[in-house]
mmCIF file of C-alpha atoms and ligand atoms in Angstrom:
data_model
loop_
_atom_site.group_PDB
_atom_site.id
_atom_site.type_symbol
_atom_site.label_atom_id
_atom_site.label_comp_id
_atom_site.label_asym_id
_atom_site.label_seq_id
_atom_site.Cartn_x
_atom_site.Cartn_y
_atom_site.Cartn_z
ATOM 1 C CA UNK U 1 -13.936 6.200 230.742
ATOM 2 C CA UNK U 2 -14.738 3.643 233.217
ATOM 3 C CA UNK U 3 -18.262 3.535 234.734
ATOM 4 C CA UNK U 4 -19.668 0.951 237.056
ATOM 5 C CA UNK U 5 -23.292 -0.217 236.681
ATOM 6 C CA UNK U 6 -25.129 -2.185 239.267
ATOM 7 C CA UNK U 7 -27.347 -4.558 237.394
ATOM 8 C CA UNK U 8 -30.366 -6.387 238.808
ATOM 9 C CA UNK U 9 -31.779 -8.841 236.312
ATOM 10 C CA UNK U 10 -35.251 -8.940 237.826
ATOM 11 C CA UNK U 11 -37.775 -11.748 238.000
ATOM 12 C CA UNK U 12 -39.919 -13.997 235.747
ATOM 13 C CA UNK U 13 -39.235 -12.968 232.048
ATOM 14 C CA UNK U 14 -37.256 -9.903 232.949
ATOM 15 C CA UNK U 15 -33.759 -11.638 232.972
ATOM 16 C CA UNK U 16 -34.442 -13.044 229.477
ATOM 17 C CA UNK U 17 -34.423 -9.297 228.338
ATOM 18 C CA UNK U 18 -31.756 -7.949 230.664
ATOM 19 C CA UNK U 19 -29.113 -10.704 230.025
ATOM 20 C CA UNK U 20 -28.773 -10.219 226.274
ATOM 21 C CA UNK U 21 -28.889 -6.298 226.675
ATOM 22 C CA UNK U 22 -26.070 -6.387 229.045
ATOM 23 C CA UNK U 23 -24.160 -8.698 226.621
ATOM 24 C CA UNK U 24 -24.704 -6.223 223.810
ATOM 25 C CA UNK U 25 -23.416 -3.266 225.760
ATOM 26 C CA UNK U 26 -20.370 -5.325 226.653
ATOM 27 C CA UNK U 27 -19.775 -6.199 223.082
ATOM 28 C CA UNK U 28 -19.556 -2.469 222.201
ATOM 29 C CA UNK U 29 -16.676 -1.960 224.630
ATOM 30 C CA UNK U 30 -17.955 1.120 226.280
ATOM 31 C CA UNK U 31 -15.914 0.951 229.354
ATOM 32 C CA UNK U 32 -18.679 -0.218 231.548
ATOM 33 C CA UNK U 33 -18.135 -2.632 234.340
ATOM 34 C CA UNK U 34 -20.948 -4.570 236.001
ATOM 35 C CA UNK U 35 -21.582 -5.460 239.603
ATOM 36 C CA UNK U 36 -24.507 -7.653 240.592
ATOM 37 C CA UNK U 37 -26.092 -6.860 243.922
ATOM 38 C CA UNK U 38 -28.147 -9.727 245.193
ATOM 39 C CA UNK U 39 -31.696 -8.709 246.257
ATOM 40 C CA UNK U 40 -35.121 -10.327 246.593
ATOM 41 C CA UNK U 41 -35.539 -13.973 246.992
ATOM 42 C CA UNK U 42 -32.067 -15.115 246.071
ATOM 43 C CA UNK U 43 -30.539 -12.770 248.665
ATOM 44 C CA UNK U 44 -32.995 -13.910 251.176
ATOM 45 C CA UNK U 45 -31.985 -17.425 250.748
ATOM 46 C CA UNK U 46 -28.352 -16.675 250.876
ATOM 47 C CA UNK U 47 -28.332 -14.052 253.740
ATOM 48 C CA UNK U 48 -31.869 -13.949 255.326
ATOM 49 C CA UNK U 49 -32.482 -10.509 253.990
ATOM 50 C CA UNK U 50 -34.192 -9.336 250.786
ATOM 51 C CA UNK U 51 -31.966 -6.259 250.695
ATOM 52 C CA UNK U 52 -28.711 -7.037 252.450
ATOM 53 C CA UNK U 53 -26.224 -4.265 253.292
ATOM 54 C CA UNK U 54 -23.824 -5.638 250.811
ATOM 55 C CA UNK U 55 -26.311 -5.028 247.888
ATOM 56 C CA UNK U 56 -26.876 -1.512 249.163
ATOM 57 C CA UNK U 57 -23.177 -0.787 249.272
ATOM 58 C CA UNK U 58 -22.787 -2.036 245.646
ATOM 59 C CA UNK U 59 -25.627 0.256 244.534
ATOM 60 C CA UNK U 60 -24.116 3.210 246.468
ATOM 61 C CA UNK U 61 -20.696 2.664 244.928
ATOM 62 C CA UNK U 62 -21.806 2.221 241.412
ATOM 63 C CA UNK U 63 -22.482 5.170 238.938
ATOM 64 C CA UNK U 64 -26.003 3.937 238.341
ATOM 65 C CA UNK U 65 -28.306 0.958 238.558
ATOM 66 C CA UNK U 66 -29.994 -1.027 235.581
ATOM 67 C CA UNK U 67 -32.958 -2.760 237.082
ATOM 68 C CA UNK U 68 -35.005 -5.591 235.430
ATOM 69 C CA UNK U 69 -38.640 -5.589 236.467
ATOM 70 C CA UNK U 70 -39.093 -7.389 239.728
ATOM 71 C CA UNK U 71 -42.025 -8.913 241.445
ATOM 72 C CA UNK U 72 -42.530 -9.684 245.172
ATOM 73 C CA UNK U 73 -39.566 -9.663 247.292
ATOM 74 C CA UNK U 74 -37.357 -7.022 245.601
ATOM 75 C CA UNK U 75 -39.468 -4.180 246.830
ATOM 76 C CA UNK U 76 -36.978 -3.151 249.408
ATOM 77 C CA UNK U 77 -34.324 -2.586 246.876
ATOM 78 C CA UNK U 78 -36.645 -0.662 244.602
ATOM 79 C CA UNK U 79 -37.904 1.470 247.536
ATOM 80 C CA UNK U 80 -34.158 2.340 248.434
ATOM 81 C CA UNK U 81 -33.427 3.288 244.786
ATOM 82 C CA UNK U 82 -36.570 5.444 244.633
ATOM 83 C CA UNK U 83 -37.192 7.006 248.084
ATOM 84 C CA UNK U 84 -33.612 6.333 249.555
ATOM 85 C CA UNK U 85 -31.945 7.941 246.595
ATOM 86 C CA UNK U 86 -34.745 10.466 246.258
ATOM 87 C CA UNK U 87 -35.084 9.796 242.473
ATOM 88 C CA UNK U 88 -37.970 12.218 242.098
ATOM 89 C CA UNK U 89 -38.388 12.470 238.299
ATOM 90 C CA UNK U 90 -39.522 9.252 236.514
ATOM 91 C CA UNK U 91 -38.925 9.873 232.782
ATOM 92 C CA UNK U 92 -41.093 7.657 230.449
ATOM 93 C CA UNK U 93 -40.414 8.467 226.731
ATOM 94 C CA UNK U 94 -43.102 7.479 224.070
ATOM 95 C CA UNK U 95 -41.538 7.626 220.751
ATOM 96 C CA UNK U 96 -42.905 5.906 217.568
ATOM 97 C CA UNK U 97 -40.541 3.553 215.774
ATOM 98 C CA UNK U 98 -41.591 2.941 212.170
ATOM 99 C CA UNK U 99 -42.618 -0.669 212.050
ATOM 100 C CA UNK U 100 -43.740 -1.047 215.544
ATOM 101 C CA UNK U 101 -47.423 -2.402 216.095
ATOM 102 C CA UNK U 102 -49.112 0.908 217.004
ATOM 103 C CA UNK U 103 -52.895 0.617 216.915
ATOM 104 C CA UNK U 104 -53.098 4.108 215.716
ATOM 105 C CA UNK U 105 -53.866 4.792 211.921
ATOM 106 C CA UNK U 106 -51.235 7.692 211.989
ATOM 107 C CA UNK U 107 -48.679 7.114 214.607
ATOM 108 C CA UNK U 108 -45.901 9.104 212.819
ATOM 109 C CA UNK U 109 -44.704 12.046 214.847
ATOM 110 C CA UNK U 110 -45.362 10.462 218.205
ATOM 111 C CA UNK U 111 -42.472 11.711 220.311
ATOM 112 C CA UNK U 112 -43.229 12.848 223.762
ATOM 113 C CA UNK U 113 -41.939 12.135 227.236
ATOM 114 C CA UNK U 114 -44.029 11.819 230.530
ATOM 115 C CA UNK U 115 -42.256 13.089 233.542
ATOM 116 C CA UNK U 116 -43.931 11.616 236.541
ATOM 117 C CA UNK U 117 -43.297 12.861 239.916
ATOM 118 C CA UNK U 118 -41.999 9.829 241.706
ATOM 119 C CA UNK U 119 -42.072 10.127 245.498
ATOM 120 C CA UNK U 120 -45.286 11.854 246.595
ATOM 121 C CA UNK U 121 -48.925 11.857 245.827
ATOM 122 C CA UNK U 122 -50.967 8.802 246.734
ATOM 123 C CA UNK U 123 -47.852 6.781 246.844
ATOM 124 C CA UNK U 124 -46.463 8.037 250.168
ATOM 125 C CA UNK U 125 -48.071 4.912 251.456
ATOM 126 C CA UNK U 126 -50.169 6.341 254.245
ATOM 127 C CA UNK U 127 -53.428 4.367 254.435
ATOM 128 C CA UNK U 128 -55.642 3.182 257.210
ATOM 129 C CA UNK U 129 -59.107 2.673 258.619
ATOM 130 C CA UNK U 130 -61.391 5.592 258.176
ATOM 131 C CA UNK U 131 -62.374 5.543 261.811
ATOM 132 C CA UNK U 132 -58.764 6.478 262.658
ATOM 133 C CA UNK U 133 -59.654 9.920 261.111
ATOM 134 C CA UNK U 134 -62.455 10.572 263.709
ATOM 135 C CA UNK U 135 -60.241 12.800 266.040
ATOM 136 C CA UNK U 136 -59.581 15.057 263.139
ATOM 137 C CA UNK U 137 -63.277 15.609 262.298
ATOM 138 C CA UNK U 138 -62.409 16.002 258.663
ATOM 139 C CA UNK U 139 -65.412 17.048 256.520
ATOM 140 C CA UNK U 140 -65.126 16.137 252.713
ATOM 141 C CA UNK U 141 -65.844 19.122 250.496
ATOM 142 C CA UNK U 142 -67.852 16.938 248.108
ATOM 143 C CA UNK U 143 -69.624 14.515 250.507
ATOM 144 C CA UNK U 144 -70.122 17.278 253.079
ATOM 145 C CA UNK U 145 -70.018 14.917 256.042
ATOM 146 C CA UNK U 146 -67.273 13.955 258.403
ATOM 147 C CA UNK U 147 -65.225 11.396 256.541
ATOM 148 C CA UNK U 148 -65.136 8.859 259.271
ATOM 149 C CA UNK U 149 -68.917 8.667 259.230
ATOM 150 C CA UNK U 150 -69.034 7.462 255.693
ATOM 151 C CA UNK U 151 -68.994 3.953 256.743
ATOM 152 C CA UNK U 152 -66.469 1.187 257.407
ATOM 153 C CA UNK U 153 -63.602 1.637 255.015
ATOM 154 C CA UNK U 154 -60.057 2.798 254.431
ATOM 155 C CA UNK U 155 -58.356 6.042 253.471
ATOM 156 C CA UNK U 156 -55.199 6.995 251.580
ATOM 157 C CA UNK U 157 -53.342 10.201 251.952
ATOM 158 C CA UNK U 158 -52.547 12.199 248.722
ATOM 159 C CA UNK U 159 -49.518 14.377 249.612
ATOM 160 C CA UNK U 160 -48.303 17.088 247.205
ATOM 161 C CA UNK U 161 -45.599 19.479 248.450
ATOM 162 C CA UNK U 162 -44.440 22.717 246.876
ATOM 163 C CA UNK U 163 -40.762 21.617 247.094
ATOM 164 C CA UNK U 164 -41.507 18.197 245.505
ATOM 165 C CA UNK U 165 -43.585 19.671 242.755
ATOM 166 C CA UNK U 166 -41.179 22.517 242.018
ATOM 167 C CA UNK U 167 -38.133 20.199 241.551
ATOM 168 C CA UNK U 168 -40.035 17.830 239.229
ATOM 169 C CA UNK U 169 -41.481 20.609 237.119
ATOM 170 C CA UNK U 170 -37.999 22.386 236.873
ATOM 171 C CA UNK U 171 -36.689 18.967 235.743
ATOM 172 C CA UNK U 172 -39.441 18.829 233.080
ATOM 173 C CA UNK U 173 -38.441 22.230 231.682
ATOM 174 C CA UNK U 174 -34.726 21.415 231.649
ATOM 175 C CA UNK U 175 -35.749 18.257 229.635
ATOM 176 C CA UNK U 176 -37.843 20.190 227.198
ATOM 177 C CA UNK U 177 -34.840 22.631 226.639
ATOM 178 C CA UNK U 178 -32.501 19.620 226.067
ATOM 179 C CA UNK U 179 -34.826 17.915 223.678
ATOM 180 C CA UNK U 180 -34.760 20.791 221.232
ATOM 181 C CA UNK U 181 -31.381 19.449 220.066
ATOM 182 C CA UNK U 182 -32.703 16.184 218.826
ATOM 183 C CA UNK U 183 -33.578 15.075 215.238
ATOM 184 C CA UNK U 184 -36.982 16.372 214.075
ATOM 185 C CA UNK U 185 -37.494 18.441 217.296
ATOM 186 C CA UNK U 186 -40.267 20.913 217.259
ATOM 187 C CA UNK U 187 -40.864 23.998 219.545
ATOM 188 C CA UNK U 188 -40.151 22.983 223.132
ATOM 189 C CA UNK U 189 -43.401 22.731 225.274
ATOM 190 C CA UNK U 190 -44.274 21.560 228.708
ATOM 191 C CA UNK U 191 -47.813 20.302 229.411
ATOM 192 C CA UNK U 192 -49.168 19.862 232.894
ATOM 193 C CA UNK U 193 -51.943 17.359 233.701
ATOM 194 C CA UNK U 194 -53.817 17.511 236.963
ATOM 195 C CA UNK U 195 -57.261 17.086 238.376
ATOM 196 C CA UNK U 196 -57.283 20.564 239.929
ATOM 197 C CA UNK U 197 -61.018 21.096 239.493
ATOM 198 C CA UNK U 198 -61.766 18.405 242.022
ATOM 199 C CA UNK U 199 -58.581 18.237 243.996
ATOM 200 C CA UNK U 200 -58.147 21.912 244.512
ATOM 201 C CA UNK U 201 -55.702 21.799 247.338
ATOM 202 C CA UNK U 202 -53.386 19.043 246.160
ATOM 203 C CA UNK U 203 -53.531 18.971 242.380
ATOM 204 C CA UNK U 204 -54.311 22.753 242.581
ATOM 205 C CA UNK U 205 -51.068 23.246 244.243
ATOM 206 C CA UNK U 206 -49.205 21.253 241.687
ATOM 207 C CA UNK U 207 -50.710 23.328 238.894
ATOM 208 C CA UNK U 208 -50.103 26.554 240.550
ATOM 209 C CA UNK U 209 -46.369 25.655 241.141
ATOM 210 C CA UNK U 210 -46.102 24.541 237.476
ATOM 211 C CA UNK U 211 -47.416 27.771 236.364
ATOM 212 C CA UNK U 212 -44.964 29.672 238.530
ATOM 213 C CA UNK U 213 -42.025 27.751 237.168
ATOM 214 C CA UNK U 214 -43.287 28.294 233.688
ATOM 215 C CA UNK U 215 -42.957 31.991 234.227
ATOM 216 C CA UNK U 216 -39.165 31.462 234.561
ATOM 217 C CA UNK U 217 -39.072 29.806 231.189
ATOM 218 C CA UNK U 218 -40.767 32.343 228.650
ATOM 219 C CA UNK U 219 -38.903 30.531 225.824
ATOM 220 C CA UNK U 220 -40.708 27.179 226.368
ATOM 221 C CA UNK U 221 -44.427 26.960 225.799
ATOM 222 C CA UNK U 222 -46.606 25.893 228.650
ATOM 223 C CA UNK U 223 -50.177 24.557 228.841
ATOM 224 C CA UNK U 224 -52.344 22.598 231.129
ATOM 225 C CA UNK U 225 -55.122 20.244 230.938
ATOM 226 C CA UNK U 226 -57.418 18.432 233.382
ATOM 227 C CA UNK U 227 -55.998 14.927 233.495
ATOM 228 C CA UNK U 228 -59.054 13.110 231.995
ATOM 229 C CA UNK U 229 -59.081 15.556 229.074
ATOM 230 C CA UNK U 230 -55.373 15.011 228.744
ATOM 231 C CA UNK U 231 -55.895 11.232 228.532
ATOM 232 C CA UNK U 232 -58.283 11.652 225.592
ATOM 233 C CA UNK U 233 -55.928 14.030 223.863
ATOM 234 C CA UNK U 234 -53.042 11.785 224.310
ATOM 235 C CA UNK U 235 -54.798 8.996 222.316
ATOM 236 C CA UNK U 236 -56.409 11.413 219.799
ATOM 237 C CA UNK U 237 -53.390 13.770 219.046
ATOM 238 C CA UNK U 238 -50.281 12.333 220.724
ATOM 239 C CA UNK U 239 -48.062 14.005 218.206
ATOM 240 C CA UNK U 240 -48.812 17.416 219.664
ATOM 241 C CA UNK U 241 -47.123 16.774 223.106
ATOM 242 C CA UNK U 242 -43.429 17.285 223.974
ATOM 243 C CA UNK U 243 -42.833 17.048 227.792
ATOM 244 C CA UNK U 244 -45.766 16.187 230.046
ATOM 245 C CA UNK U 245 -45.397 16.519 233.844
ATOM 246 C CA UNK U 246 -47.880 14.880 236.191
ATOM 247 C CA UNK U 247 -48.307 13.926 239.766
ATOM 248 C CA UNK U 248 -47.371 10.441 240.612
ATOM 249 C CA UNK U 249 -50.427 8.312 240.052
ATOM 250 C CA UNK U 250 -51.634 9.958 236.846
ATOM 251 C CA UNK U 251 -48.102 9.537 235.448
ATOM 252 C CA UNK U 252 -48.033 5.884 236.477
ATOM 253 C CA UNK U 253 -51.218 5.032 234.727
ATOM 254 C CA UNK U 254 -50.958 7.282 231.734
ATOM 255 C CA UNK U 255 -47.328 6.323 230.847
ATOM 256 C CA UNK U 256 -48.532 2.664 230.553
ATOM 257 C CA UNK U 257 -51.354 3.856 228.409
ATOM 258 C CA UNK U 258 -48.761 5.694 226.247
ATOM 259 C CA UNK U 259 -46.905 2.340 225.832
ATOM 260 C CA UNK U 260 -50.286 1.142 224.436
ATOM 261 C CA UNK U 261 -49.900 3.869 221.692
ATOM 262 C CA UNK U 262 -46.813 1.923 220.461
ATOM 263 C CA UNK U 263 -48.602 -1.347 220.652
ATOM 264 C CA UNK U 264 -46.857 -2.954 223.565
ATOM 265 C CA UNK U 265 -45.434 -2.289 227.077
ATOM 266 C CA UNK U 266 -42.449 -4.009 225.540
ATOM 267 C CA UNK U 267 -41.484 -0.518 224.135
ATOM 268 C CA UNK U 268 -41.875 1.392 227.371
ATOM 269 C CA UNK U 269 -38.583 2.543 228.827
ATOM 270 C CA UNK U 270 -38.033 4.555 231.961
ATOM 271 C CA UNK U 271 -35.428 6.246 234.027
ATOM 272 C CA UNK U 272 -35.756 7.732 237.533
ATOM 273 C CA UNK U 273 -33.543 10.763 238.238
ATOM 274 C CA UNK U 274 -32.737 12.402 241.499
ATOM 275 C CA UNK U 275 -30.033 15.128 242.291
ATOM 276 C CA UNK U 276 -27.108 12.756 242.607
ATOM 277 C CA UNK U 277 -28.284 9.308 241.477
ATOM 278 C CA UNK U 278 -30.351 7.821 238.687
ATOM 279 C CA UNK U 279 -31.561 4.284 237.946
ATOM 280 C CA UNK U 280 -33.061 2.810 234.881
ATOM 281 C CA UNK U 281 -35.806 0.144 234.392
ATOM 282 C CA UNK U 282 -38.325 -0.959 231.772
ATOM 283 C CA UNK U 283 -41.754 0.475 232.657
ATOM 284 C CA UNK U 284 -43.366 -2.883 232.147
ATOM 285 C CA UNK U 285 -43.700 -5.585 234.803
ATOM 286 C CA UNK U 286 -42.073 -9.044 234.849
ATOM 287 C CA UNK U 287 -44.402 -10.448 232.155
ATOM 288 C CA UNK U 288 -44.790 -13.681 234.233
ATOM 289 C CA UNK U 289 -47.192 -15.148 231.531
ATOM 290 C CA UNK U 290 -44.395 -15.404 229.028
ATOM 291 C CA UNK U 291 -41.461 -16.240 231.310
ATOM 292 C CA UNK U 292 -39.109 -19.147 230.092
ATOM 293 C CA UNK U 293 -40.327 -18.655 226.439
ATOM 294 C CA UNK U 294 -37.522 -16.368 225.234
ATOM 295 C CA UNK U 295 -40.199 -14.135 223.535
ATOM 296 C CA UNK U 296 -39.978 -11.031 225.762
ATOM 297 C CA UNK U 297 -39.514 -7.861 223.722
ATOM 298 C CA UNK U 298 -36.255 -6.486 225.018
ATOM 299 C CA UNK U 299 -36.860 -3.075 223.439
ATOM 300 C CA UNK U 300 -37.896 -1.471 226.689
ATOM 301 C CA UNK U 301 -34.825 -2.752 228.426
ATOM 302 C CA UNK U 302 -32.651 -1.535 225.496
ATOM 303 C CA UNK U 303 -34.197 2.027 225.579
ATOM 304 C CA UNK U 304 -33.768 2.130 229.270
ATOM 305 C CA UNK U 305 -30.101 1.163 228.756
ATOM 306 C CA UNK U 306 -29.733 3.984 226.195
ATOM 307 C CA UNK U 307 -31.236 6.410 228.646
ATOM 308 C CA UNK U 308 -28.601 5.190 231.026
ATOM 309 C CA UNK U 309 -25.814 5.647 228.506
ATOM 310 C CA UNK U 310 -26.905 9.265 228.127
ATOM 311 C CA UNK U 311 -26.767 9.716 231.879
ATOM 312 C CA UNK U 312 -23.267 8.297 231.909
ATOM 313 C CA UNK U 313 -22.112 10.639 229.221
ATOM 314 C CA UNK U 314 -22.058 7.875 226.526
ATOM 315 C CA UNK U 315 -24.546 9.623 224.256
ATOM 316 C CA UNK U 316 -22.885 8.590 220.948
ATOM 317 C CA UNK U 317 -23.235 5.024 221.781
ATOM 318 C CA UNK U 318 -26.844 5.661 222.894
ATOM 319 C CA UNK U 319 -27.691 7.251 219.556
ATOM 320 C CA UNK U 320 -25.926 4.432 217.646
ATOM 321 C CA UNK U 321 -27.967 1.834 219.426
ATOM 322 C CA UNK U 322 -31.283 3.729 218.891
ATOM 323 C CA UNK U 323 -30.489 4.061 215.227
ATOM 324 C CA UNK U 324 -29.840 0.281 214.976
ATOM 325 C CA UNK U 325 -33.177 -0.304 216.829
ATOM 326 C CA UNK U 326 -35.059 1.841 214.313
ATOM 327 C CA UNK U 327 -33.502 -0.206 211.561
ATOM 328 C CA UNK U 328 -34.620 -3.479 213.126
ATOM 329 C CA UNK U 329 -38.111 -2.154 213.472
ATOM 330 C CA UNK U 330 -38.162 -0.646 209.918
ATOM 331 C CA UNK U 331 -36.940 -4.028 208.489
ATOM 332 C CA UNK U 332 -39.641 -5.794 210.550
ATOM 333 C CA UNK U 333 -38.424 -9.315 209.952
ATOM 334 C CA UNK U 334 -37.031 -9.937 213.567
ATOM 335 C CA UNK U 335 -39.878 -8.627 215.787
ATOM 336 C CA UNK U 336 -41.153 -10.436 218.847
ATOM 337 C CA UNK U 337 -44.729 -11.633 219.086
ATOM 338 C CA UNK U 338 -46.017 -8.670 221.017
ATOM 339 C CA UNK U 339 -45.227 -6.682 217.876
ATOM 340 C CA UNK U 340 -46.818 -9.080 215.547
ATOM 341 C CA UNK U 341 -43.609 -10.837 214.729
ATOM 342 C CA UNK U 342 -42.657 -14.538 215.296
ATOM 343 C CA UNK U 343 -39.037 -13.947 216.377
ATOM 344 C CA UNK U 344 -37.531 -14.853 219.676
ATOM 345 C CA UNK U 345 -35.715 -12.347 222.017
ATOM 346 C CA UNK U 346 -32.513 -14.044 220.936
ATOM 347 C CA UNK U 347 -33.202 -13.556 217.143
ATOM 348 C CA UNK U 348 -34.342 -9.861 217.775
ATOM 349 C CA UNK U 349 -30.953 -9.269 219.694
ATOM 350 C CA UNK U 350 -28.948 -10.961 216.883
ATOM 351 C CA UNK U 351 -30.722 -8.679 214.237
ATOM 352 C CA UNK U 352 -29.752 -5.525 216.439
ATOM 353 C CA UNK U 353 -26.150 -6.751 216.804
ATOM 354 C CA UNK U 354 -25.988 -7.210 213.061
ATOM 355 C CA UNK U 355 -26.960 -3.794 212.227
ATOM 356 C CA UNK U 356 -24.744 -2.336 214.648
HETATM 357 P P1 ATP P 401 -46.655 -5.567 237.179
HETATM 358 O O1 ATP P 401 -47.758 -5.588 238.204
HETATM 359 O O2 ATP P 401 -45.286 -5.712 237.605
HETATM 360 O O3 ATP P 401 -46.741 -4.354 236.247
HETATM 361 P P2 ATP P 401 -48.180 -7.213 235.380
HETATM 362 O O4 ATP P 401 -48.127 -8.667 235.159
HETATM 363 O O5 ATP P 401 -49.403 -6.535 235.809
HETATM 364 O O6 ATP P 401 -46.917 -6.861 236.357
HETATM 365 P P3 ATP P 401 -46.665 -6.857 232.975
HETATM 366 O O7 ATP P 401 -45.662 -7.747 233.537
HETATM 367 O O8 ATP P 401 -46.164 -5.438 232.462
HETATM 368 O O9 ATP P 401 -47.766 -6.441 233.904
HETATM 369 O O10 ATP P 401 -47.529 -7.596 231.782
HETATM 370 C C1 ATP P 401 -48.665 -7.094 231.146
HETATM 371 C C2 ATP P 401 -48.704 -7.828 229.838
HETATM 372 O O11 ATP P 401 -47.882 -7.241 228.954
HETATM 373 C C3 ATP P 401 -48.528 -9.335 229.957
HETATM 374 O O12 ATP P 401 -49.345 -10.034 229.124
HETATM 375 C C4 ATP P 401 -47.010 -9.359 229.473
HETATM 376 O O13 ATP P 401 -46.701 -10.557 228.836
HETATM 377 C C5 ATP P 401 -47.004 -8.262 228.479
HETATM 378 N N1 ATP P 401 -45.628 -7.642 228.480
HETATM 379 C C6 ATP P 401 -45.069 -6.901 229.343
HETATM 380 N N2 ATP P 401 -43.819 -6.588 229.048
HETATM 381 C C7 ATP P 401 -43.507 -7.219 227.729
HETATM 382 C C8 ATP P 401 -42.422 -7.351 227.012
HETATM 383 N N3 ATP P 401 -41.297 -6.647 227.260
HETATM 384 N N4 ATP P 401 -42.526 -7.984 225.916
HETATM 385 C C9 ATP P 401 -43.643 -8.683 225.637
HETATM 386 N N5 ATP P 401 -44.827 -8.619 226.377
HETATM 387 C C10 ATP P 401 -44.763 -7.844 227.529
#
């Protein structure tokens, strides 16, 4: 099987994780070929554009994209992968690996996935001065005054559509059904987290649609929590969750918090799925404070790559790498500083290559 992956190494410390991960996948001879679209500052220097047509063509022609975290000028490429390709479901797993530096006393059994709606909500990018709202005469339900009379300030639009919600909730239910096949899987369950008590129209619609979709899946348990209550439960009893579906902003914030349950953002993988394209990227940022030191934890990049292998139908290789990773953490002698170890990224990758 020959699959083409567009790889964008990212900025700051991200390439220090991405390069050895690509080398590891190459060494496993999985039939992957790599293309390297130039985006961001390097593309701008060479072509005058941060997202040249040639880069877009490589992404379009590839089976998928593996994206290292970027800062600054790679926004256009990321926007294309997200809104251009309509990758509406951002999947962020949180699974405890024995040996990782979880701050919890009993982290065993943490194995849930946050499915974050990826295109709507407050991230549609419609903001502006409050006074622009004057012609609408909007009165806030809570403040009971015309919004534009609150003072000089800005607004942001939170947009939740029935279609956008339904497709991401259906995705969450499909994922819950698929996860029943994995080792140690419990009963499938989908949990919905919204602030529907305050945001009755928007989050209220999200919850209503989730409940409707749940009715089509009597074989999968369904529950819902107000998002602040969910945040508390996620810390106190994370092992009771399976698949959690949320509007965009809550999913963004709480999936980083879920990374904290495992002790570091360095373990937080992610994949963004649409109807006919998906791309994969670690959930963390570019870790600029540790750039150039060869100590970035490559685990999030590795686990994003194993999600990519699953997407490409290379699930055997994905399971093999995950099992190898589990052995590296269990052994504990080659961990990076964010996990309490003193090994470099290179040493961590060598340890993984050895067990593979
Ligand atoms: P962004 O705004 O892009 O999310 P940020 O600087 O706010 O960027 P991160 O880049 O995720 O956030 O970094 C937050 C902290 O976590 C930093 O101290 C960084 O070094 C650390 N960190 C993030 N990813 C890793 C990793 N893979 N390995 C080790 N430390 C990491």
